[in-house]
Amino acid sequence: MAESKSLLVYAGVRDAQQKYDYFIAGVTGALFAYIAQTYTPRRIELNPSVFEPLALVFLALSFYLALRRIENTTLIGMLNHQQLDANEKAGESAKALRAGNNVVTDGGTLIGGQALHTMYGELKGLADDASRMTDKAIAQGDRYYHHRNAFLMGGFVSIFLAKLLQPYV
């Protein structure tokens, strides 16, 4: 069966989003490593040199949040799979219940009647739980995204200020 255009577009968007997240994590990690390598610890005073350790903190937080977002995206995919699988099996169970047929489970057991009705209820509950957890994970992923970008921008601004203000002190 040929894939629908919407599934192809979704797969392309998902791949692009994952590549972007990996790119941002890589750039953030590389920038952090470069700044940390060239940073010379000094006494913290109220001058432009205070921006370098601040940039390191911002970049470290941004890198951590970038990794958490990647991890979160994987979790969303797993939860989405659980939800779709449970909904598909519940649909098969409902169809069998309406027709009065039995269903063969993944383990090879033949189920019918009340057991099939119970299995249908459990599958619908599993799908609903996975849906709620997916919604929470999506909201968490959005927070990771926004905080990652804010800390990355803070790191860039701190580096810029440290380099720009250095000659004027």
PDB file of N, CA, C and O in Angstrom, residues 29-77:
ATOM      1  N   GLY A  29      27.233  22.539  22.030  1.00  0.00           N
ATOM      2  CA  GLY A  29      28.323  21.798  22.664  1.00  0.00           C
ATOM      3  C   GLY A  29      29.686  22.238  22.164  1.00  0.00           C
ATOM      4  O   GLY A  29      30.632  22.393  22.948  1.00  0.00           O
ATOM      5  N   ALA A  30      29.808  22.467  20.848  1.00  0.00           N
ATOM      6  CA  ALA A  30      31.085  22.903  20.285  1.00  0.00           C
ATOM      7  C   ALA A  30      31.461  24.302  20.772  1.00  0.00           C
ATOM      8  O   ALA A  30      32.623  24.558  21.113  1.00  0.00           O
ATOM      9  N   LEU A  31      30.488  25.185  20.831  1.00  0.00           N
ATOM     10  CA  LEU A  31      30.753  26.537  21.308  1.00  0.00           C
ATOM     11  C   LEU A  31      31.143  26.523  22.785  1.00  0.00           C
ATOM     12  O   LEU A  31      32.077  27.215  23.204  1.00  0.00           O
ATOM     13  N   PHE A  32      30.447  25.717  23.566  1.00  0.00           N
ATOM     14  CA  PHE A  32      30.801  25.579  24.982  1.00  0.00           C
ATOM     15  C   PHE A  32      32.229  25.058  25.129  1.00  0.00           C
ATOM     16  O   PHE A  32      33.015  25.584  25.930  1.00  0.00           O
ATOM     17  N   ALA A  33      32.584  24.036  24.358  1.00  0.00           N
ATOM     18  CA  ALA A  33      33.933  23.462  24.443  1.00  0.00           C
ATOM     19  C   ALA A  33      34.992  24.488  24.048  1.00  0.00           C
ATOM     20  O   ALA A  33      36.041  24.584  24.687  1.00  0.00           O
ATOM     21  N   TYR A  34      34.720  25.261  23.011  1.00  0.00           N
ATOM     22  CA  TYR A  34      35.678  26.271  22.563  1.00  0.00           C
ATOM     23  C   TYR A  34      35.879  27.347  23.637  1.00  0.00           C
ATOM     24  O   TYR A  34      37.010  27.710  23.962  1.00  0.00           O
ATOM     25  N   ILE A  35      34.780  27.862  24.173  1.00  0.00           N
ATOM     26  CA  ILE A  35      34.866  28.913  25.190  1.00  0.00           C
ATOM     27  C   ILE A  35      35.550  28.361  26.445  1.00  0.00           C
ATOM     28  O   ILE A  35      36.403  29.026  27.044  1.00  0.00           O
ATOM     29  N   ALA A  36      35.204  27.144  26.849  1.00  0.00           N
ATOM     30  CA  ALA A  36      35.812  26.548  28.037  1.00  0.00           C
ATOM     31  C   ALA A  36      37.309  26.330  27.833  1.00  0.00           C
ATOM     32  O   ALA A  36      38.097  26.473  28.773  1.00  0.00           O
ATOM     33  N   GLN A  37      37.704  25.984  26.620  1.00  0.00           N
ATOM     34  CA  GLN A  37      39.118  25.731  26.326  1.00  0.00           C
ATOM     35  C   GLN A  37      39.929  27.024  26.374  1.00  0.00           C
ATOM     36  O   GLN A  37      41.069  27.034  26.832  1.00  0.00           O
ATOM     37  N   THR A  38      39.349  28.109  25.900  1.00  0.00           N
ATOM     38  CA  THR A  38      40.087  29.374  25.853  1.00  0.00           C
ATOM     39  C   THR A  38      39.882  30.225  27.098  1.00  0.00           C
ATOM     40  O   THR A  38      40.545  31.251  27.245  1.00  0.00           O
ATOM     41  N   TYR A  39      38.988  29.815  27.976  1.00  0.00           N
ATOM     42  CA  TYR A  39      38.681  30.602  29.176  1.00  0.00           C
ATOM     43  C   TYR A  39      39.799  30.460  30.208  1.00  0.00           C
ATOM     44  O   TYR A  39      40.249  29.355  30.519  1.00  0.00           O
ATOM     45  N   THR A  40      40.218  31.583  30.739  1.00  0.00           N
ATOM     46  CA  THR A  40      41.203  31.608  31.825  1.00  0.00           C
ATOM     47  C   THR A  40      40.489  32.094  33.078  1.00  0.00           C
ATOM     48  O   THR A  40      40.014  33.234  33.112  1.00  0.00           O
ATOM     49  N   PRO A  41      40.381  31.243  34.095  1.00  0.00           N
ATOM     50  CA  PRO A  41      39.664  31.663  35.310  1.00  0.00           C
ATOM     51  C   PRO A  41      40.332  32.867  35.972  1.00  0.00           C
ATOM     52  O   PRO A  41      41.556  32.951  36.044  1.00  0.00           O
ATOM     53  N   ARG A  42      39.522  33.798  36.412  1.00  0.00           N
ATOM     54  CA  ARG A  42      39.981  34.990  37.106  1.00  0.00           C
ATOM     55  C   ARG A  42      39.022  35.282  38.239  1.00  0.00           C
ATOM     56  O   ARG A  42      37.927  34.726  38.292  1.00  0.00           O
ATOM     57  N   ARG A  43      39.441  36.196  39.045  1.00  0.00           N
ATOM     58  CA  ARG A  43      38.560  36.663  40.100  1.00  0.00           C
ATOM     59  C   ARG A  43      37.372  37.378  39.440  1.00  0.00           C
ATOM     60  O   ARG A  43      37.550  38.169  38.509  1.00  0.00           O
ATOM     61  N   ILE A  44      36.188  37.097  39.919  1.00  0.00           N
ATOM     62  CA  ILE A  44      35.000  37.710  39.320  1.00  0.00           C
ATOM     63  C   ILE A  44      34.871  39.138  39.830  1.00  0.00           C
ATOM     64  O   ILE A  44      34.752  39.378  41.030  1.00  0.00           O
ATOM     65  N   GLU A  45      34.935  40.059  38.905  1.00  0.00           N
ATOM     66  CA  GLU A  45      34.801  41.475  39.202  1.00  0.00           C
ATOM     67  C   GLU A  45      33.756  42.064  38.271  1.00  0.00           C
ATOM     68  O   GLU A  45      33.342  41.432  37.302  1.00  0.00           O
ATOM     69  N   LEU A  46      33.371  43.274  38.562  1.00  0.00           N
ATOM     70  CA  LEU A  46      32.365  43.927  37.735  1.00  0.00           C
ATOM     71  C   LEU A  46      33.046  44.573  36.531  1.00  0.00           C
ATOM     72  O   LEU A  46      33.301  45.774  36.490  1.00  0.00           O
ATOM     73  N   ASN A  47      33.369  43.728  35.543  1.00  0.00           N
ATOM     74  CA  ASN A  47      33.957  44.177  34.284  1.00  0.00           C
ATOM     75  C   ASN A  47      33.568  43.178  33.199  1.00  0.00           C
ATOM     76  O   ASN A  47      32.908  42.178  33.496  1.00  0.00           O
ATOM     77  N   PRO A  48      33.942  43.402  31.962  1.00  0.00           N
ATOM     78  CA  PRO A  48      33.504  42.514  30.869  1.00  0.00           C
ATOM     79  C   PRO A  48      33.922  41.053  31.017  1.00  0.00           C
ATOM     80  O   PRO A  48      33.301  40.180  30.421  1.00  0.00           O
ATOM     81  N   SER A  49      34.936  40.768  31.819  1.00  0.00           N
ATOM     82  CA  SER A  49      35.356  39.373  31.964  1.00  0.00           C
ATOM     83  C   SER A  49      34.311  38.530  32.678  1.00  0.00           C
ATOM     84  O   SER A  49      34.351  37.299  32.607  1.00  0.00           O
ATOM     85  N   VAL A  50      33.359  39.158  33.344  1.00  0.00           N
ATOM     86  CA  VAL A  50      32.303  38.415  34.028  1.00  0.00           C
ATOM     87  C   VAL A  50      31.370  37.735  33.018  1.00  0.00           C
ATOM     88  O   VAL A  50      30.699  36.757  33.341  1.00  0.00           O
ATOM     89  N   PHE A  51      31.360  38.219  31.782  1.00  0.00           N
ATOM     90  CA  PHE A  51      30.460  37.666  30.783  1.00  0.00           C
ATOM     91  C   PHE A  51      30.917  36.292  30.276  1.00  0.00           C
ATOM     92  O   PHE A  51      30.103  35.510  29.805  1.00  0.00           O
ATOM     93  N   GLU A  52      32.206  35.985  30.346  1.00  0.00           N
ATOM     94  CA  GLU A  52      32.678  34.679  29.864  1.00  0.00           C
ATOM     95  C   GLU A  52      32.155  33.532  30.718  1.00  0.00           C
ATOM     96  O   GLU A  52      31.606  32.574  30.171  1.00  0.00           O
ATOM     97  N   PRO A  53      32.307  33.556  32.057  1.00  0.00           N
ATOM     98  CA  PRO A  53      31.725  32.452  32.832  1.00  0.00           C
ATOM     99  C   PRO A  53      30.205  32.418  32.730  1.00  0.00           C
ATOM    100  O   PRO A  53      29.604  31.336  32.762  1.00  0.00           O
ATOM    101  N   LEU A  54      29.598  33.601  32.577  1.00  0.00           N
ATOM    102  CA  LEU A  54      28.151  33.644  32.395  1.00  0.00           C
ATOM    103  C   LEU A  54      27.765  32.950  31.086  1.00  0.00           C
ATOM    104  O   LEU A  54      26.789  32.181  31.046  1.00  0.00           O
ATOM    105  N   ALA A  55      28.546  33.176  30.038  1.00  0.00           N
ATOM    106  CA  ALA A  55      28.297  32.506  28.757  1.00  0.00           C
ATOM    107  C   ALA A  55      28.449  30.995  28.906  1.00  0.00           C
ATOM    108  O   ALA A  55      27.656  30.235  28.342  1.00  0.00           O
ATOM    109  N   LEU A  56      29.445  30.559  29.651  1.00  0.00           N
ATOM    110  CA  LEU A  56      29.632  29.118  29.876  1.00  0.00           C
ATOM    111  C   LEU A  56      28.427  28.500  30.585  1.00  0.00           C
ATOM    112  O   LEU A  56      27.979  27.412  30.222  1.00  0.00           O
ATOM    113  N   VAL A  57      27.909  29.199  31.575  1.00  0.00           N
ATOM    114  CA  VAL A  57      26.729  28.698  32.290  1.00  0.00           C
ATOM    115  C   VAL A  57      25.531  28.623  31.350  1.00  0.00           C
ATOM    116  O   VAL A  57      24.816  27.612  31.294  1.00  0.00           O
ATOM    117  N   PHE A  58      25.302  29.701  30.596  1.00  0.00           N
ATOM    118  CA  PHE A  58      24.178  29.714  29.655  1.00  0.00           C
ATOM    119  C   PHE A  58      24.305  28.605  28.612  1.00  0.00           C
ATOM    120  O   PHE A  58      23.329  27.911  28.297  1.00  0.00           O
ATOM    121  N   LEU A  59      25.493  28.431  28.055  1.00  0.00           N
ATOM    122  CA  LEU A  59      25.693  27.406  27.023  1.00  0.00           C
ATOM    123  C   LEU A  59      25.555  26.000  27.596  1.00  0.00           C
ATOM    124  O   LEU A  59      25.018  25.109  26.934  1.00  0.00           O
ATOM    125  N   ALA A  60      26.037  25.799  28.816  1.00  0.00           N
ATOM    126  CA  ALA A  60      25.886  24.480  29.448  1.00  0.00           C
ATOM    127  C   ALA A  60      24.408  24.157  29.664  1.00  0.00           C
ATOM    128  O   ALA A  60      23.961  23.033  29.392  1.00  0.00           O
ATOM    129  N   LEU A  61      23.644  25.132  30.135  1.00  0.00           N
ATOM    130  CA  LEU A  61      22.208  24.914  30.326  1.00  0.00           C
ATOM    131  C   LEU A  61      21.501  24.672  28.991  1.00  0.00           C
ATOM    132  O   LEU A  61      20.632  23.800  28.883  1.00  0.00           O
ATOM    133  N   SER A  62      21.886  25.417  27.985  1.00  0.00           N
ATOM    134  CA  SER A  62      21.294  25.231  26.664  1.00  0.00           C
ATOM    135  C   SER A  62      21.602  23.836  26.116  1.00  0.00           C
ATOM    136  O   SER A  62      20.724  23.177  25.547  1.00  0.00           O
ATOM    137  N   PHE A  63      22.836  23.390  26.292  1.00  0.00           N
ATOM    138  CA  PHE A  63      23.224  22.056  25.821  1.00  0.00           C
ATOM    139  C   PHE A  63      22.433  20.971  26.556  1.00  0.00           C
ATOM    140  O   PHE A  63      21.931  20.030  25.942  1.00  0.00           O
ATOM    141  N   TYR A  64      22.300  21.116  27.867  1.00  0.00           N
ATOM    142  CA  TYR A  64      21.524  20.155  28.657  1.00  0.00           C
ATOM    143  C   TYR A  64      20.074  20.098  28.164  1.00  0.00           C
ATOM    144  O   TYR A  64      19.511  19.011  27.968  1.00  0.00           O
ATOM    145  N   LEU A  65      19.476  21.258  27.960  1.00  0.00           N
ATOM    146  CA  LEU A  65      18.087  21.300  27.497  1.00  0.00           C
ATOM    147  C   LEU A  65      17.946  20.757  26.073  1.00  0.00           C
ATOM    148  O   LEU A  65      16.924  20.160  25.733  1.00  0.00           O
ATOM    149  N   ALA A  66      18.970  20.944  25.242  1.00  0.00           N
ATOM    150  CA  ALA A  66      18.935  20.386  23.886  1.00  0.00           C
ATOM    151  C   ALA A  66      18.921  18.858  23.949  1.00  0.00           C
ATOM    152  O   ALA A  66      18.173  18.206  23.209  1.00  0.00           O
ATOM    153  N   LEU A  67      19.738  18.293  24.837  1.00  0.00           N
ATOM    154  CA  LEU A  67      19.745  16.830  24.993  1.00  0.00           C
ATOM    155  C   LEU A  67      18.421  16.326  25.552  1.00  0.00           C
ATOM    156  O   LEU A  67      17.917  15.277  25.122  1.00  0.00           O
ATOM    157  N   ARG A  68      17.854  17.069  26.498  1.00  0.00           N
ATOM    158  CA  ARG A  68      16.559  16.671  27.065  1.00  0.00           C
ATOM    159  C   ARG A  68      15.465  16.723  25.991  1.00  0.00           C
ATOM    160  O   ARG A  68      14.564  15.889  25.971  1.00  0.00           O
ATOM    161  N   ARG A  69      15.534  17.700  25.100  1.00  0.00           N
ATOM    162  CA  ARG A  69      14.535  17.793  24.022  1.00  0.00           C
ATOM    163  C   ARG A  69      14.651  16.603  23.077  1.00  0.00           C
ATOM    164  O   ARG A  69      13.642  16.040  22.650  1.00  0.00           O
ATOM    165  N   ILE A  70      15.872  16.203  22.756  1.00  0.00           N
ATOM    166  CA  ILE A  70      16.069  15.033  21.894  1.00  0.00           C
ATOM    167  C   ILE A  70      15.503  13.789  22.579  1.00  0.00           C
ATOM    168  O   ILE A  70      14.805  12.981  21.952  1.00  0.00           O
ATOM    169  N   GLU A  71      15.789  13.644  23.851  1.00  0.00           N
ATOM    170  CA  GLU A  71      15.263  12.509  24.622  1.00  0.00           C
ATOM    171  C   GLU A  71      13.740  12.554  24.654  1.00  0.00           C
ATOM    172  O   GLU A  71      13.070  11.525  24.505  1.00  0.00           O
ATOM    173  N   ASN A  72      13.181  13.737  24.832  1.00  0.00           N
ATOM    174  CA  ASN A  72      11.740  13.917  24.884  1.00  0.00           C
ATOM    175  C   ASN A  72      11.083  13.554  23.555  1.00  0.00           C
ATOM    176  O   ASN A  72      10.004  12.965  23.524  1.00  0.00           O
ATOM    177  N   THR A  73      11.726  13.905  22.458  1.00  0.00           N
ATOM    178  CA  THR A  73      11.189  13.573  21.132  1.00  0.00           C
ATOM    179  C   THR A  73      11.114  12.055  20.947  1.00  0.00           C
ATOM    180  O   THR A  73      10.140  11.538  20.385  1.00  0.00           O
ATOM    181  N   THR A  74      12.101  11.346  21.442  1.00  0.00           N
ATOM    182  CA  THR A  74      12.089   9.882  21.382  1.00  0.00           C
ATOM    183  C   THR A  74      10.939   9.328  22.213  1.00  0.00           C
ATOM    184  O   THR A  74      10.232   8.409  21.780  1.00  0.00           O
ATOM    185  N   LEU A  75      10.741   9.885  23.398  1.00  0.00           N
ATOM    186  CA  LEU A  75       9.641   9.460  24.262  1.00  0.00           C
ATOM    187  C   LEU A  75       8.294   9.685  23.584  1.00  0.00           C
ATOM    188  O   LEU A  75       7.413   8.820  23.635  1.00  0.00           O
ATOM    189  N   ILE A  76       8.121  10.824  22.941  1.00  0.00           N
ATOM    190  CA  ILE A  76       6.862  11.112  22.247  1.00  0.00           C
ATOM    191  C   ILE A  76       6.605  10.083  21.155  1.00  0.00           C
ATOM    192  O   ILE A  76       5.476   9.616  20.985  1.00  0.00           O
ATOM    193  N   GLY A  77       7.646   9.714  20.417  1.00  0.00           N
ATOM    194  CA  GLY A  77       7.489   8.685  19.385  1.00  0.00           C
ATOM    195  C   GLY A  77       7.053   7.351  19.966  1.00  0.00           C
ATOM    196  O   GLY A  77       6.186   6.668  19.405  1.00  0.00           O
TER     197      GLY A  77
END
